[in-house]
Amino acid sequence: MALRVFITGASSGIGAALARHYAASGASLGLVGRRLDALTELVASLPGTHAVYRVDVAEPGALADAATDFMARFGVPDVVIANAGVSVGTLTEEADDLSAFERVMRTNVLGMVATFQPFVTPLRGRGCGRLVGIASVAGIRGLPGAGAYSASKAAAIAYLESLRVELRGSGVKVVTIAPGYIDTPMTAINPYPMPFLLPADEAARRFARAIEAGVGYTVIPWRMGVVAKLLRLLPNPLFDRLFARAGRKPRGLPL
């Protein structure tokens, strides 16, 4: 039986790559994004029958309506991927960045919760399925100039762990994926080196393998996972010294 997959942040980048991957295997997709033109163009390039929802994940009511419509048309999904995310450089001393902090947290954290909420009870009732949260290695240690993004991804990792334990024994697997650098529009503007950069379509293939296996937590690519483990072990004084002059994402980007 073909999979049913619901993906947020599907307009471009990782979300679009995941859509291409699952559609190629015959899945029916629910694609959520803020840019209807990009979603329409994507769907036109995919085999199969899919649903498109122009929804901002920061609007829980609209997201719940999309989830209800998808289940009415295709049934309870097998895989729900909370992929929508935004990133921008932020500095605490800049009053203008407070709104950016709020937007990043609403999208990257509350948007993930709102994505999963309509599906938890139906998935419990069926006794199987995958809830997949796309976090980031940026959530492992706080990166300078990226306080909002790092905080949001750290919160996502902790939230997903809580949800994983809550659903233990239900048959529903919670999968946390913490990507390193993936070649997407979000990373294209980074003015610093990005080690182990993965093409989006290759990343999607690796993500899908982890999702199918029901892995609780994984960093992709694995070499970035080694780096992440080392970062966790660094004493604060050494970490601070090494990262004080690290490259920073530009501030003031559109969100």
XYZ file of C-alpha atoms in Angstrom:
255
model
C 0.000 0.000 0.000
C 1.316 3.459 -0.926
C 2.352 5.730 1.893
C 0.458 8.842 2.892
C 2.845 11.625 3.875
C 2.103 15.098 5.255
C 4.995 17.576 4.938
C 5.261 21.170 6.130
C 7.753 23.626 4.694
C 7.325 21.923 1.328
C 7.753 25.017 -0.845
C 11.498 24.525 -1.293
C 14.669 23.054 0.171
C 14.428 19.917 2.290
C 10.619 19.847 2.199
C 10.495 19.889 -1.597
C 13.251 17.256 -1.765
C 11.296 15.000 0.594
C 8.195 15.500 -1.550
C 10.104 14.426 -4.663
C 11.508 11.391 -2.865
C 8.184 10.130 -1.521
C 6.216 10.908 -4.676
C 8.702 8.865 -6.708
C 7.819 5.841 -4.567
C 4.085 6.308 -5.135
C 3.125 8.141 -1.944
C 0.135 10.482 -1.672
C 1.288 13.785 -0.225
C -0.130 16.677 1.733
C 2.177 19.613 1.026
C 2.073 22.653 3.288
C 3.839 25.942 2.655
C 3.418 29.695 2.538
C 4.114 30.097 -1.205
C 1.269 28.742 -3.288
C 3.076 29.340 -6.569
C 6.043 27.227 -5.480
C 3.795 24.447 -4.157
C 1.744 24.405 -7.353
C 4.879 24.215 -9.469
C 6.241 21.397 -7.313
C 3.044 19.341 -7.485
C 2.901 19.745 -11.260
C 6.309 18.045 -11.459
C 5.351 15.078 -9.267
C 3.700 11.793 -10.213
C 0.547 10.831 -8.349
C -2.285 12.702 -6.636
C -1.470 15.178 -3.900
C -3.034 17.982 -1.864
C -1.596 21.478 -1.533
C -2.221 23.763 1.430
C -1.148 27.395 1.516
C -0.709 27.610 5.276
C 1.698 29.282 7.682
C 2.503 26.792 10.476
C 2.417 29.716 12.901
C -1.383 29.649 12.407
C -2.556 26.512 14.267
C -6.191 26.797 13.192
C -5.378 26.830 9.489
C -2.937 23.976 9.971
C -5.571 21.911 11.773
C -7.989 22.534 8.895
C -5.358 21.299 6.422
C -4.791 18.167 8.516
C -8.525 17.476 8.679
C -8.894 17.899 4.923
C -5.925 15.622 4.205
C -7.309 12.840 6.415
C -10.744 13.172 4.822
C -9.249 12.799 1.337
C -6.460 10.273 1.890
C -6.891 8.791 5.378
C -4.628 9.007 8.415
C -1.063 9.653 7.248
C 1.708 7.137 7.731
C 4.348 9.858 8.069
C 3.995 13.448 9.317
C 7.104 15.579 8.778
C 7.323 18.896 10.652
C 9.946 20.473 8.441
C 8.893 24.136 8.263
C 11.537 26.426 9.679
C 12.995 29.897 9.379
C 16.457 31.202 10.159
C 17.945 34.650 10.563
C 20.849 36.216 12.412
C 19.837 37.793 15.714
C 21.480 39.839 18.458
C 19.935 40.295 21.881
C 21.089 43.927 22.198
C 19.161 44.903 19.063
C 15.578 45.830 19.946
C 14.553 45.312 16.329
C 15.476 41.620 16.635
C 12.829 40.879 19.271
C 10.239 40.353 16.563
C 12.641 38.024 14.748
C 13.129 35.985 17.947
C 9.354 35.669 18.296
C 8.839 34.670 14.668
C 11.593 32.037 14.749
C 10.291 30.460 17.938
C 6.659 30.478 16.746
C 7.562 28.819 13.467
C 10.289 26.395 14.519
C 8.840 25.254 17.850
C 5.136 26.034 18.142
C 4.689 25.303 14.438
C 6.050 21.806 15.044
C 3.639 21.223 17.906
C 0.735 22.521 15.803
C 1.755 20.222 12.941
C 1.627 17.095 15.085
C -1.364 17.932 17.302
C -4.192 17.019 14.868
C -2.591 13.681 14.043
C -1.598 12.277 17.453
C -4.985 10.846 18.428
C -5.693 9.288 14.994
C -2.220 7.755 14.901
C -2.617 6.388 18.437
C -5.919 4.890 17.429
C -4.360 3.135 14.459
C -1.334 2.032 16.495
C 1.380 2.950 13.999
C 2.975 5.814 12.111
C 5.829 8.281 12.233
C 5.967 11.818 13.616
C 9.165 13.373 12.280
C 10.672 16.614 13.532
C 13.444 18.341 11.586
C 15.724 19.930 14.165
C 19.362 20.974 13.555
C 22.870 20.538 14.891
C 22.542 24.264 15.678
C 20.412 23.158 18.620
C 23.268 21.248 20.246
C 25.335 24.268 21.311
C 24.334 27.936 21.183
C 25.945 29.600 18.183
C 26.895 33.297 18.275
C 24.662 35.556 16.236
C 22.061 32.802 15.973
C 20.473 32.903 19.403
C 16.918 32.579 18.092
C 17.665 29.734 15.702
C 19.847 27.767 18.133
C 17.293 28.207 20.925
C 14.441 27.122 18.667
C 16.234 23.967 17.548
C 17.336 23.100 21.087
C 13.701 23.474 22.147
C 12.587 21.304 19.222
C 15.010 18.537 20.221
C 13.773 18.589 23.823
C 10.121 18.730 22.745
C 10.532 15.775 20.409
C 12.184 13.773 23.169
C 9.229 14.485 25.444
C 6.805 13.435 22.729
C 8.793 10.278 22.007
C 8.484 9.175 25.632
C 4.804 10.135 25.776
C 4.064 7.906 22.784
C 6.214 4.994 23.898
C 4.275 1.742 23.509
C 1.623 3.290 21.262
C 3.161 2.040 18.027
C 3.748 5.629 16.902
C 7.439 6.420 16.443
C 8.802 9.925 17.014
C 11.858 10.579 14.861
C 14.206 13.489 15.532
C 16.482 14.418 12.637
C 19.198 16.993 13.286
C 20.690 17.926 9.921
C 24.062 19.491 9.452
C 24.494 21.733 6.434
C 22.103 20.988 3.563
C 22.308 22.844 0.253
C 19.057 24.832 0.345
C 18.006 28.479 -0.057
C 18.278 28.810 3.736
C 21.993 27.938 3.748
C 22.847 29.591 0.420
C 23.222 32.972 2.114
C 25.540 31.758 4.876
C 28.770 33.792 4.588
C 30.994 31.092 6.092
C 32.317 27.609 5.237
C 29.825 24.755 5.629
C 31.596 21.424 6.170
C 30.008 18.204 4.902
C 27.405 20.137 2.854
C 24.826 17.703 1.428
C 22.660 18.202 -1.684
C 18.997 18.403 -0.676
C 17.919 15.329 -2.663
C 20.647 13.180 -1.092
C 19.685 14.480 2.331
C 16.054 13.527 1.637
C 17.070 9.960 0.788
C 19.010 9.668 4.039
C 16.181 11.229 6.023
C 13.713 8.746 4.526
C 15.875 5.795 5.566
C 15.980 7.048 9.150
C 12.221 7.647 9.100
C 11.471 4.160 7.807
C 13.730 2.654 10.480
C 11.974 4.668 13.191
C 15.257 5.984 14.565
C 14.653 8.040 17.704
C 17.406 10.565 17.056
C 19.980 10.961 14.326
C 22.340 13.566 12.914
C 22.726 13.641 9.131
C 25.322 13.434 7.672
C 26.987 11.084 10.155
C 30.274 13.009 10.058
C 28.454 16.049 11.398
C 27.142 13.750 14.101
C 30.722 13.092 15.192
C 31.334 16.842 15.285
C 28.142 17.293 17.311
C 29.267 14.750 19.902
C 32.607 16.508 20.221
C 30.885 19.875 20.632
C 28.835 18.470 23.512
C 32.058 17.426 25.255
C 33.891 20.746 24.888
C 34.279 22.648 28.181
C 32.564 26.028 28.054
C 35.774 28.107 28.122
C 37.188 26.211 25.155
C 33.906 26.317 23.226
C 33.607 30.059 23.870
C 37.133 30.721 22.641
C 36.703 28.619 19.497
C 33.353 30.065 18.463
C 33.660 33.695 19.528
C 34.764 34.664 16.015
C 32.673 32.152 14.095
C 30.842 33.321 10.967
C 27.351 34.632 11.495
C 24.168 34.568 9.441
C 23.052 38.051 8.313
C 20.440 39.884 10.381
C 17.309 41.426 8.948
C 16.442 38.672 6.501
C 12.776 38.332 5.486
C 10.830 35.826 7.605
